[in-house]
Amino acid sequence: MKMLVADAIVECLRLEGISTVFGYPGGAVLPLYESLRNSSIKHVLVRQEQSAAHMASGYGRVNNTVGVCLATSGPGATNLITGIATAYMDSIPIVAITGQVNSGKIGTDMFQEADVVGSSEAFTKHNYLVRDGRNIPRIIKEAFHIANTGRKGPVLIDIPKDIQNEYIDFEYPDTVDIRGYKPTIEGHVKQITRIYEKINKAKKPIICVGGGINSSGCKEDLVEFVEKTKIPVVCTLMGVDSYPNDNPYFAGLLGSHGYPFVNRAMNKADLIIVMGARFADRSTAVISDKINDQHVIHIDIDPAEIGKNVKTHTPVVGDAGAVLRQLNLLEYDNDIENWTDSIREARGEYMDENINRSFQESGTNPCKFIRAISDKIGDKAIVTSDVGQNQIWTAHYILAGNDRRYFTSGGLGTMGYSLPAAIGARFSADSVVTVTAIMGEGGFQMLMGELALIREHNLDIKVVIITNERLGMVRELQLNAYGKDSYHGVDVGFNPDFMKLADAYGIEGYLVEEDSQIEDVIEKAYSSNEPCLIQCRVNPDFPTLAHWRWQ
Amino acid sequence: MNKNKHVLSITVENYAGTLSKVAGLFTRRGYNIDTLNVAETMDSNISRITVTVTGDEEILEQITKQLNKLINVIRIEDLTRKRSILRELMFLRISCSKESRSEVLQISNVFKGKTVDIAPRSVTVEITGDEDKNNAFIELMIPYGILEIVRTGLTAIERG
């Protein structure tokens, strides 16, 4: 069947189950947009291309599928790159389609020409510049396969405008065959036996989980494994929702912004089982690598991550879910009750200490505020957070896990992620799922234009902006590095009136200025299916880690 | 050869942009390429990139793992670890007068060099060999005055 390439692209997306795409049109994607106009796929017009990639990320993360974003050539595509890089660092599968100038003109510095394949090389799992329209079905099939298998990640397809206007014989392939791409799924049997022996021998074991658990879709297998082995679970920022936070075996976030009791436990442990986590610098910053007799087992689908940051004694290459199912076939015999109890008690004490005490200065206690949100979002919820203090407060005080998801930019640390990611998630999440986007005023104002989409598409999203008239985390880093009062460039000298802003965008606005208002506002906000904006004022001196304020 | 020096033979799918992806990876991850050459194999869809890099075991392991992640990379072999034959071709233009010409050509003959050009004040020879041999030849030519060196970089094949 003869088909226009632009129609073929849209048909391929439809066959991949894509019902919504996020994008921004332009000259180099005119044929593609004309084909979209005649299709059943919904196009969501973003206000800046970076958001299109974040929305695709949020959209895909909800159901472990692939989100799609579109942009035109040149500035459209370069704007997309920060969003693509964000997905790359967090191993989030997205497919980005960009227009390119006519193939014969590539390299002549035409209007809106940019070498997008070259400039996205470092931030994509793979990318393509289409030189022949006949390759489109194969390339799109491969792109979705590569994005959503193995260690997941973004794939970019750059399609010159003249190629979009070619006619091809359309046939969508059923399978892909890429010689150099065959991810390992099952763990090596010998290594599984080794893990089994180590668990039975360990006195102070810890499981550390990352984003790989969600990516592999094996949260239930993890719960079963922990039930069998009784080993406490700590998580990285990407793994906050990998394991039920209200489960008695859950300890909490580790690393430079983790809980002190978790980091102490990491330094005492004799066995660390890292699963679906990169174990990156932010996680390992406070852990000594010179602990005698500490055995590290690292399970990851990407062999390049194993042993990259931390010395690994038992490497296991494989999908976290597949390995967990192999491990769950065994019965374990270990005696670690005292160890597990001590961590559980430390967590309990810390929470009591920090949620229920008020800060000596004016303003809301963000820990209390976020825990109040957590109490209200229901069993099925998506919470997104931005980057900075709001990210850490959210990671600590939202009780995630099970069907309560936590999306954030963990690796790249991209400010502005929260709002568009929540919008993307809202498009694919079931209507019973609540969606809450938490951010600071810094991140909010980076991609604030997307607020318009909430009213445009009537999306029930609770937008939560925690304000302290500062870029709080950078300020804290400056104070820690250069001493008292040594901060610069972090005062947000002017903030808009957020209540008027909410009004201007056609949504309800609520203001929380002190702890006593929390309950009432949250109650109102979550009692309707309408979107709203909640501003929560926090004292600039309230630290990222709550326990620092008592020092 | 320096024991931290490795010759990697990388077979890749022959798509536009593959070389840039491989070379770019080295730059991004902070690894230096000492030499690099690339050409088609007997299957025109597959190319071989031969790269020499310097680094300890840990760096080499990371390079290999990261290269393996590139979708178009099919196979990576560290030929320095195997029984393999390493060769590099180089051209040297050496400054010499009529009087010293025969001396230069004699040395070149010992190194199994081919004389490819003779000019009034210089000769150009072609030498093929492993790194040690080629470096030794260069050393010997320095006193005469080397006008130009062109080297292909190492290429290698495993013994059958």
XYZ file of C-alpha atoms in Angstrom:
711
model
C 0.000 0.000 0.000
C 1.485 3.386 -1.008
C 1.512 5.817 1.868
C 2.851 9.297 2.528
C 5.775 9.088 4.980
C 4.113 11.630 7.303
C 1.012 9.405 7.376
C 3.235 6.398 7.926
C 4.821 8.046 10.970
C 1.403 8.688 12.486
C 0.261 5.155 11.630
C 3.356 3.688 13.314
C 2.607 5.720 16.466
C -0.973 4.492 16.438
C 0.206 0.886 16.069
C 2.507 1.439 19.058
C -0.556 2.332 21.111
C 0.118 6.051 21.318
C -3.046 8.106 21.797
C -1.537 11.413 22.916
C 1.579 13.261 21.772
C 3.101 16.419 23.218
C 4.604 18.900 20.840
C 5.137 22.251 19.241
C 4.740 22.675 15.479
C 6.947 24.523 13.011
C 8.003 24.692 9.393
C 9.952 21.446 9.272
C 7.088 19.335 10.626
C 4.249 20.745 8.502
C 3.593 17.437 6.684
C 3.619 15.539 9.986
C 1.136 17.950 11.589
C -1.131 17.715 8.547
C -1.160 13.938 8.995
C -1.798 14.324 12.742
C -4.759 16.588 11.971
C -6.366 13.729 10.064
C -5.656 11.108 12.720
C -7.193 9.979 16.001
C -4.055 10.904 17.960
C -4.495 13.802 20.342
C -1.905 16.557 20.064
C -1.193 18.579 23.193
C 0.352 21.956 22.409
C 2.988 22.735 25.009
C 4.281 26.237 25.692
C 7.962 25.366 25.477
C 9.461 22.258 23.859
C 11.407 21.223 26.955
C 8.042 20.591 28.599
C 7.024 18.283 25.753
C 9.825 15.898 26.707
C 8.955 16.131 30.439
C 5.282 15.511 29.635
C 6.197 12.484 27.540
C 8.249 11.303 30.511
C 5.349 11.717 32.967
C 2.917 10.202 30.463
C 5.025 7.072 29.998
C 6.003 6.589 33.640
C 2.395 6.064 34.734
C 1.913 2.750 32.921
C 5.507 1.847 32.010
C 4.877 2.773 28.394
C 6.659 5.133 26.039
C 5.749 8.815 25.804
C 6.136 10.671 22.527
C 7.125 14.301 21.965
C 7.432 16.280 18.759
C 9.309 19.424 17.828
C 10.330 21.250 14.732
C 13.904 21.662 13.508
C 16.447 24.068 14.990
C 15.300 25.808 18.187
C 12.361 23.437 18.648
C 14.719 20.506 18.733
C 17.416 22.184 20.825
C 14.809 23.192 23.420
C 13.794 19.560 23.602
C 17.297 18.449 24.504
C 17.201 19.352 28.227
C 14.042 17.272 28.539
C 15.619 14.394 26.655
C 18.749 14.569 28.811
C 16.519 14.485 31.909
C 14.898 11.278 30.680
C 18.279 9.828 29.742
C 19.756 10.261 33.212
C 16.710 8.631 34.805
C 16.384 5.852 32.196
C 12.890 6.952 31.198
C 11.715 5.696 27.794
C 10.571 8.418 25.434
C 10.562 8.731 21.666
C 11.282 12.241 20.379
C 10.488 13.055 16.777
C 12.005 16.201 15.315
C 11.662 17.799 11.914
C 14.777 18.603 9.931
C 15.403 20.849 6.930
C 15.222 19.217 3.489
C 17.739 16.409 3.224
C 19.580 17.970 0.283
C 20.100 21.160 2.278
C 21.490 19.640 5.466
C 24.765 21.280 6.357
C 24.079 24.572 4.579
C 23.014 26.470 7.726
C 19.458 26.978 6.519
C 16.845 28.842 8.551
C 16.094 26.786 11.677
C 18.713 24.193 10.918
C 20.559 22.514 13.773
C 22.552 19.280 13.948
C 20.154 17.597 16.319
C 21.417 14.063 15.909
C 24.915 15.294 16.704
C 23.849 17.409 19.639
C 21.569 14.809 21.190
C 24.104 12.002 20.852
C 25.280 12.306 24.436
C 21.726 12.356 25.814
C 19.951 9.624 23.895
C 20.130 5.871 24.152
C 20.090 5.924 20.374
C 19.189 8.341 17.616
C 18.466 8.340 13.914
C 18.683 10.796 11.055
C 16.280 9.406 8.469
C 17.813 9.529 4.995
C 15.349 7.309 3.178
C 11.595 7.312 3.798
C 11.416 3.569 3.204
C 13.254 3.040 6.506
C 10.611 4.827 8.580
C 8.598 1.763 9.684
C 11.749 -0.132 10.693
C 13.246 2.881 12.473
C 10.105 3.673 14.471
C 9.668 0.013 15.422
C 13.301 -0.110 16.566
C 13.004 3.209 18.401
C 10.129 2.006 20.587
C 11.874 -1.304 21.188
C 15.181 0.294 22.155
C 13.491 2.940 24.331
C 11.476 0.486 26.390
C 13.737 -2.565 26.782
C 17.008 -3.210 28.557
C 18.094 -0.116 30.416
C 15.370 2.167 29.152
C 15.965 5.609 27.741
C 15.099 8.234 25.157
C 15.429 7.684 21.412
C 15.345 10.565 18.942
C 14.324 10.370 15.282
C 15.213 13.360 13.090
C 13.171 13.430 9.876
C 13.874 15.907 7.046
C 10.811 17.660 5.687
C 11.195 16.378 2.101
C 11.286 12.816 3.391
C 8.012 13.375 5.249
C 6.521 14.140 1.820
C 7.784 10.970 0.101
C 5.564 8.005 -0.690
C 6.530 4.522 0.478
C 5.126 0.999 0.468
C 3.928 0.787 4.044
C 4.301 -2.327 6.100
C 4.898 -2.232 9.848
C 7.339 -4.915 10.979
C 6.304 -7.300 13.778
C 9.760 -7.814 15.165
C 13.077 -6.061 15.387
C 16.470 -7.538 14.794
C 19.371 -5.367 15.856
C 22.633 -7.297 15.842
C 24.336 -5.237 18.502
C 21.411 -4.964 20.918
C 20.492 -7.990 23.012
C 19.984 -7.042 26.684
C 20.588 -9.725 29.317
C 17.406 -10.420 31.294
C 17.946 -13.481 33.508
C 20.598 -13.427 36.219
C 23.411 -15.968 36.002
C 22.479 -19.068 38.039
C 25.844 -19.198 39.778
C 25.437 -15.617 40.975
C 21.927 -16.346 42.262
C 23.328 -19.159 44.404
C 25.998 -16.806 45.651
C 23.409 -14.217 46.693
C 21.464 -16.927 48.489
C 24.538 -17.972 50.486
C 25.454 -14.386 51.322
C 21.944 -13.605 52.597
C 21.924 -16.621 54.867
C 25.278 -15.666 56.344
C 24.720 -11.919 56.726
C 24.015 -10.428 60.154
C 23.379 -6.860 59.016
C 22.086 -6.902 55.439
C 20.441 -4.011 53.593
C 18.614 -3.854 50.272
C 19.076 -0.641 48.289
C 16.586 -0.070 45.471
C 16.455 2.503 42.698
C 14.346 3.408 39.694
C 15.012 0.015 38.116
C 12.258 -1.571 40.204
C 9.564 0.573 38.586
C 11.208 0.347 35.232
C 11.125 -3.429 35.389
C 7.617 -3.421 36.894
C 8.551 -5.750 39.737
C 7.364 -3.991 42.899
C 5.373 -7.043 43.987
C 8.337 -9.332 43.501
C 10.372 -6.999 45.697
C 7.715 -7.072 48.432
C 7.739 -10.871 48.303
C 11.540 -10.997 48.452
C 11.609 -8.717 51.490
C 8.924 -10.778 53.215
C 11.036 -13.879 52.677
C 14.354 -12.411 53.738
C 13.194 -9.789 56.294
C 15.932 -7.444 55.096
C 15.341 -3.689 55.561
C 14.992 -1.612 52.397
C 16.578 1.741 51.664
C 16.087 3.665 48.450
C 17.690 6.199 46.155
C 15.788 9.278 44.972
C 14.603 7.375 41.902
C 13.538 4.480 44.085
C 11.350 6.330 46.573
C 8.212 4.641 45.223
C 9.853 1.272 44.557
C 8.815 -0.167 47.912
C 5.814 0.683 50.142
C 7.016 3.479 52.423
C 4.595 2.397 55.138
C 5.910 -1.154 55.189
C 7.699 -2.036 58.445
C 10.793 -3.085 56.490
C 11.130 0.294 54.800
C 13.929 2.461 56.183
C 14.044 5.412 53.770
C 16.156 7.532 51.485
C 19.926 7.217 51.612
C 22.706 9.519 50.560
C 23.697 13.134 50.896
C 20.048 14.111 51.341
C 18.951 10.932 52.990
C 18.117 10.162 56.590
C 21.042 10.067 58.995
C 19.883 6.748 60.457
C 19.831 5.214 56.973
C 23.381 6.339 56.222
C 24.562 5.051 59.592
C 22.983 1.701 58.798
C 24.684 1.651 55.375
C 28.024 2.111 57.085
C 27.341 -0.672 59.556
C 25.898 -3.193 57.105
C 27.849 -6.338 56.272
C 25.846 -7.020 53.109
C 24.434 -4.465 50.669
C 22.199 -5.683 47.867
C 21.856 -2.916 45.280
C 19.003 -3.493 42.874
C 18.119 -1.418 39.825
C 20.113 1.548 41.076
C 23.147 3.306 39.683
C 24.452 3.917 43.165
C 25.493 7.374 42.000
C 27.434 10.066 43.835
C 24.434 11.571 45.623
C 23.602 8.162 47.074
C 27.060 7.088 48.070
C 28.441 10.463 49.213
C 28.156 9.705 52.887
C 29.084 6.060 52.713
C 32.635 5.049 53.375
C 34.072 2.730 50.751
C 36.573 1.371 53.210
C 34.298 -0.728 55.338
C 35.914 -4.006 56.251
C 34.029 -7.161 55.416
C 31.220 -5.326 53.684
C 30.005 -7.332 50.739
C 28.297 -5.513 47.856
C 25.947 -7.331 45.488
C 24.912 -5.205 42.528
C 22.003 -6.312 40.359
C 21.465 -4.171 37.268
C 20.407 -4.624 33.677
C 23.202 -2.334 32.529
C 26.586 -4.026 32.958
C 28.317 -0.649 32.675
C 26.770 0.500 35.971
C 28.114 -2.423 37.943
C 31.371 -1.538 39.616
C 31.408 1.955 38.064
C 30.927 3.916 41.293
C 31.298 1.375 44.080
C 33.444 -1.736 44.327
C 31.197 -4.717 43.718
C 31.903 -8.198 45.040
C 29.011 -10.029 43.410
C 27.940 -8.529 40.088
C 24.662 -9.720 38.595
C 23.646 -8.533 35.149
C 19.936 -8.891 34.612
C 16.482 -7.418 34.906
C 15.601 -6.708 38.553
C 12.249 -8.484 38.195
C 13.708 -11.573 36.557
C 16.440 -11.817 39.203
C 13.936 -11.281 42.054
C 11.727 -14.054 40.702
C 14.763 -16.333 40.583
C 15.605 -15.384 44.179
C 12.014 -15.835 45.332
C 12.131 -19.524 44.399
C 14.467 -20.083 47.356
C 13.736 -20.281 51.088
C 16.017 -18.223 53.289
C 17.313 -18.937 56.727
C 18.717 -15.865 58.424
C 18.514 -14.336 61.860
C 18.571 -10.546 61.659
C 15.643 -9.462 63.807
C 17.674 -7.222 66.132
C 19.208 -5.419 63.179
C 15.873 -4.860 61.436
C 14.224 -3.712 64.680
C 16.974 -1.185 65.400
C 16.494 0.487 61.997
C 12.710 0.492 62.389
C 12.991 2.199 65.778
C 15.402 4.819 64.436
C 12.955 5.680 61.666
C 10.057 6.013 64.084
C 12.005 8.336 66.366
C 13.148 10.532 63.504
C 9.637 10.980 62.127
C 8.135 11.848 65.512
C 10.917 14.299 66.142
C 10.625 16.211 62.872
C 7.033 16.212 61.716
C 5.414 17.246 64.908
C 7.697 20.038 66.034
C 7.326 23.624 64.894
C 10.205 25.708 63.655
C 11.283 28.580 65.916
C 10.837 31.110 63.075
C 7.641 32.094 61.279
C 6.251 30.136 58.347
C 4.994 26.653 57.696
C 6.806 23.438 58.593
C 7.176 21.895 55.111
C 7.570 18.400 56.547
C 4.201 18.668 58.248
C 2.652 20.251 55.156
C 3.835 17.507 52.827
C 2.836 14.762 55.240
C -0.637 16.331 55.324
C -0.770 16.100 51.517
C 0.413 12.519 51.749
C -2.463 11.746 54.104
C -4.938 13.140 51.603
C -3.874 11.914 48.149
C -5.504 8.511 48.435
C -4.256 5.018 47.575
C -3.788 5.757 43.908
C -1.741 8.867 43.455
C 1.022 10.468 41.484
C 3.198 13.069 43.132
C 5.833 14.877 41.118
C 8.505 16.993 42.667
C 10.965 19.450 41.231
C 14.588 19.933 42.204
C 15.888 21.554 45.339
C 14.555 21.536 48.876
C 11.030 20.673 47.705
C 12.401 17.492 46.137
C 13.938 16.269 49.350
C 10.999 17.261 51.562
C 8.680 15.438 49.185
C 10.895 12.359 49.013
C 10.994 12.209 52.809
C 7.426 12.969 53.791
C 5.201 11.644 51.009
C 4.573 8.017 51.789
C 5.002 6.528 48.323
C 4.985 2.947 47.105
C 2.287 0.553 45.892
C 0.050 2.667 43.657
C 1.382 5.936 45.021
C 4.037 7.071 42.583
C 6.776 9.641 42.993
C 8.214 11.203 39.820
C 11.183 13.520 39.918
C 14.297 14.377 37.945
C 16.726 12.333 39.991
C 19.839 12.215 37.859
C 20.083 15.407 35.856
C 18.288 17.488 38.496
C 16.297 19.516 35.995
C 14.378 22.399 37.545
C 10.966 22.830 35.960
C 10.299 19.086 35.643
C 7.492 18.823 38.159
C 4.648 20.738 36.474
C 4.968 19.332 32.926
C 5.628 15.806 34.232
C 2.401 16.011 36.241
C 0.505 17.258 33.189
C 1.854 14.377 31.099
C 0.965 11.905 33.847
C -2.578 13.293 34.086
C -3.139 12.431 30.406
C -2.412 8.739 30.932
C -3.464 8.199 34.561
C -6.844 6.800 35.436
C -9.331 9.416 36.683
C -9.328 7.974 40.229
C -5.623 8.705 40.540
C -4.841 12.048 42.169
C -2.043 14.086 40.617
C -0.041 16.523 42.729
C 2.851 18.603 41.409
C 5.161 19.936 44.106
C 7.824 22.554 43.344
C 9.551 25.678 44.536
C 9.035 29.111 43.056
C 12.301 28.758 41.127
C 11.380 25.608 39.243
C 7.768 26.713 38.799
C 8.773 29.903 37.022
C 11.063 28.044 34.634
C 8.181 26.377 32.804
C 5.295 28.329 34.278
C 3.634 28.740 30.879
C 2.430 25.146 31.096
C -0.041 26.226 33.774
C -2.271 27.201 30.849
C -2.656 23.560 29.865
C -4.442 22.784 33.114
C -7.440 24.920 32.225
C -7.156 24.323 28.502
C -7.581 20.579 29.010
C -9.389 20.727 32.380
C -6.806 18.615 34.158
C -7.330 17.838 37.814
C -3.847 18.631 39.101
C -3.031 20.127 42.487
C -0.127 22.486 41.843
C 1.807 23.036 45.058
C 4.394 25.819 45.186
C 6.545 25.997 48.273
C 7.937 29.511 48.441
C 10.702 31.001 50.547
C 11.783 33.859 48.235
C 15.061 32.020 47.757
C 16.621 29.299 45.665
C 16.781 27.420 48.906
C 19.061 24.515 48.196
C 21.701 26.535 46.364
C 21.640 29.054 49.207
C 22.203 26.238 51.653
C 25.107 24.897 49.580
C 26.644 28.374 49.551
C 26.255 28.789 53.308
C 27.796 25.378 53.919
C 30.679 26.115 51.579
C 31.478 29.739 52.439
C 30.032 30.364 55.895
C 27.321 32.465 57.475
C 25.678 35.118 55.221
C 27.837 34.091 52.249
C 25.169 33.638 49.672
C 24.767 35.317 46.349
C 22.354 35.271 43.429
C 19.796 33.163 45.224
C 17.300 35.810 46.367
C 14.193 35.676 44.254
C 13.812 39.453 44.347
C 10.281 39.495 43.076
C 7.587 36.872 43.086
C 4.273 37.353 41.335
C 1.148 37.269 43.440
C 0.511 33.539 43.092
C -3.149 33.880 44.062
C -3.755 36.384 41.264
C -1.750 34.177 38.947
C -4.005 31.213 39.749
C -6.954 33.450 39.071
C -5.480 34.598 35.763
C -5.057 30.994 34.677
C -8.591 30.188 35.714
C -7.885 27.944 38.682
C -8.520 28.226 42.413
C -5.665 29.562 44.560
C -4.960 28.727 48.227
C -2.358 30.188 50.542
C -0.804 28.430 53.539
C 1.245 30.729 55.755
C 1.400 28.783 58.982
C 0.878 25.266 60.272
C -2.632 25.968 61.541
C -3.911 26.547 57.981
C -2.569 23.324 56.515
C -5.446 21.018 57.266
C -8.192 23.325 56.081
C -6.515 24.153 52.752
C -5.562 20.571 51.928
C -9.086 19.446 52.781
C -10.588 22.006 50.399
C -8.074 21.348 47.647
C -8.598 17.603 47.573
C -12.323 17.533 48.144
C -13.075 18.521 44.551
C -11.999 17.215 41.158
C -10.959 20.704 40.138
C -7.367 21.820 39.685
C -5.917 24.349 42.085
C -2.728 26.124 43.034
C -1.539 26.000 46.637
C 1.191 28.341 47.786
C 2.922 27.291 50.992
C 5.180 29.889 52.633
C 8.239 28.482 54.340
C 10.900 30.333 56.285
C 14.120 30.678 54.215
C 16.106 29.310 57.126
C 14.176 26.074 57.248
C 16.804 23.545 56.157
C 16.556 20.775 53.593
C 17.080 18.115 56.208
C 14.678 18.851 59.027
C 16.994 17.644 61.794
C 19.525 20.362 60.934
C 17.253 23.010 62.395
C 17.647 21.774 65.963
C 21.419 22.184 65.790
C 54.404 -1.811 24.033
C 53.184 0.052 27.111
C 51.189 -2.452 29.145
C 48.364 0.037 29.595
C 48.024 0.387 25.858
C 45.188 -1.557 24.306
C 44.146 -2.181 20.744
C 40.375 -2.520 20.527
C 38.813 -3.949 17.443
C 35.211 -2.772 17.294
C 32.809 -4.200 14.719
C 29.890 -1.899 14.027
C 26.879 -1.699 11.796
C 27.776 0.521 8.901
C 25.302 3.376 9.370
C 25.975 7.069 8.913
C 26.894 8.549 12.255
C 28.214 5.356 13.841
C 31.836 6.526 13.817
C 30.785 9.803 15.417
C 28.913 7.907 18.133
C 31.933 5.744 18.903
C 34.434 8.598 18.822
C 32.064 10.880 20.755
C 31.750 8.337 23.525
C 35.487 8.463 24.167
C 35.447 12.252 24.442
C 32.362 12.340 26.666
C 33.660 9.805 29.130
C 37.082 11.440 29.235
C 39.102 8.695 27.502
C 41.863 9.541 25.034
C 42.097 7.873 21.671
C 45.734 7.369 20.630
C 44.993 6.144 17.128
C 41.879 5.282 15.200
C 41.128 3.803 11.829
C 38.008 2.551 10.184
C 37.050 0.619 7.059
C 34.448 -1.781 5.748
C 34.810 -5.502 6.406
C 34.047 -8.217 3.860
C 30.381 -7.549 4.617
C 29.727 -4.017 3.372
C 27.062 -3.535 6.078
C 29.678 -3.961 8.771
C 32.708 -1.817 9.468
C 35.660 -2.356 11.730
C 36.977 0.450 13.877
C 40.416 -0.163 15.349
C 41.229 2.089 18.257
C 44.274 2.242 20.486
C 43.704 3.624 23.945
C 45.780 3.968 27.065
C 44.278 3.137 30.404
C 44.377 0.707 33.318
C 42.150 -2.341 33.647
C 39.349 -0.383 35.287
C 39.217 2.273 32.565
C 39.382 -0.361 29.853
C 36.484 -2.246 31.433
C 34.370 0.922 31.474
C 35.287 1.777 27.873
C 34.328 -1.710 26.737
C 31.065 -1.709 28.673
C 30.083 1.749 27.482
C 30.934 0.892 23.870
C 28.845 -2.256 24.138
C 25.872 -0.084 25.073
C 25.967 1.682 21.718
C 23.209 0.115 19.670
C 25.260 -0.137 16.457
C 28.259 -1.766 18.105
C 28.242 -5.509 17.451
C 31.441 -6.759 19.071
C 34.517 -5.488 20.863
C 37.767 -7.392 21.167
C 40.865 -6.383 23.043
C 43.485 -7.630 20.626
C 46.381 -6.835 22.930
C 45.199 -9.632 25.176
C 45.030 -12.149 22.398
C 47.543 -13.668 20.053
C 47.276 -11.107 17.352
C 49.245 -9.327 14.688
C 49.536 -5.554 14.980
C 50.632 -3.356 12.090
C 50.842 0.266 11.214
C 51.755 1.827 7.897
C 53.682 5.062 7.790
C 55.264 7.392 5.256
C 58.390 9.307 6.179
C 59.830 12.122 4.113
C 63.473 12.443 5.092
C 65.674 15.311 4.199
C 68.836 14.081 2.467
C 71.386 15.192 -0.038
C 72.711 13.063 -2.868
C 75.548 11.981 -0.566
C 73.444 10.768 2.324
C 70.643 9.280 0.181
C 72.134 5.812 -0.142
C 72.688 5.633 3.607
C 69.060 6.454 4.292
C 67.846 3.926 1.740
C 70.105 1.261 3.192
C 68.629 1.689 6.640
C 65.165 1.710 5.104
C 65.936 -1.592 3.365
C 66.895 -3.196 6.658
C 63.454 -2.159 7.930
C 61.881 -3.599 4.774
C 60.872 -0.098 3.742
C 59.786 0.787 0.226
C 61.047 3.870 -1.447
C 58.030 5.621 -2.880
C 59.485 8.965 -3.950
C 62.870 10.538 -4.510
C 63.339 14.279 -4.870
C 66.571 16.328 -5.128
C 66.663 17.046 -1.407
C 64.501 14.311 0.121
C 63.324 10.714 -0.085
C 59.987 9.324 0.954
C 59.779 5.779 2.281
C 56.897 3.572 3.254
C 57.344 1.408 6.338
C 54.967 -1.175 7.737
C 55.426 -2.655 11.152
C 54.362 -2.737 14.740
C 54.825 0.289 16.921
C 58.277 -0.674 18.219
C 59.709 -1.191 14.769
C 58.245 2.026 13.405
C 59.435 4.050 16.380
C 62.915 2.576 16.047
C 63.028 3.635 12.409
C 61.933 7.140 13.277
C 64.715 7.348 15.892
C 67.286 6.410 13.274
C 66.014 9.013 10.822
C 66.018 11.941 13.236
C 69.694 12.802 12.622
C 69.010 13.160 8.863
C 66.034 15.449 9.445
C 62.482 14.216 9.146
C 60.359 16.570 7.037
C 57.032 14.829 7.520
C 55.526 11.720 9.085
C 52.153 10.296 8.145
C 50.988 7.281 10.206
C 47.787 5.281 9.816
C 47.613 4.192 13.419
C 47.610 0.541 14.419
C 45.400 -2.013 12.847
C 45.271 -5.586 13.995
C 44.030 -9.081 13.331
C 43.796 -12.102 15.572
C 45.856 -15.130 14.634
C 43.859 -17.974 13.091
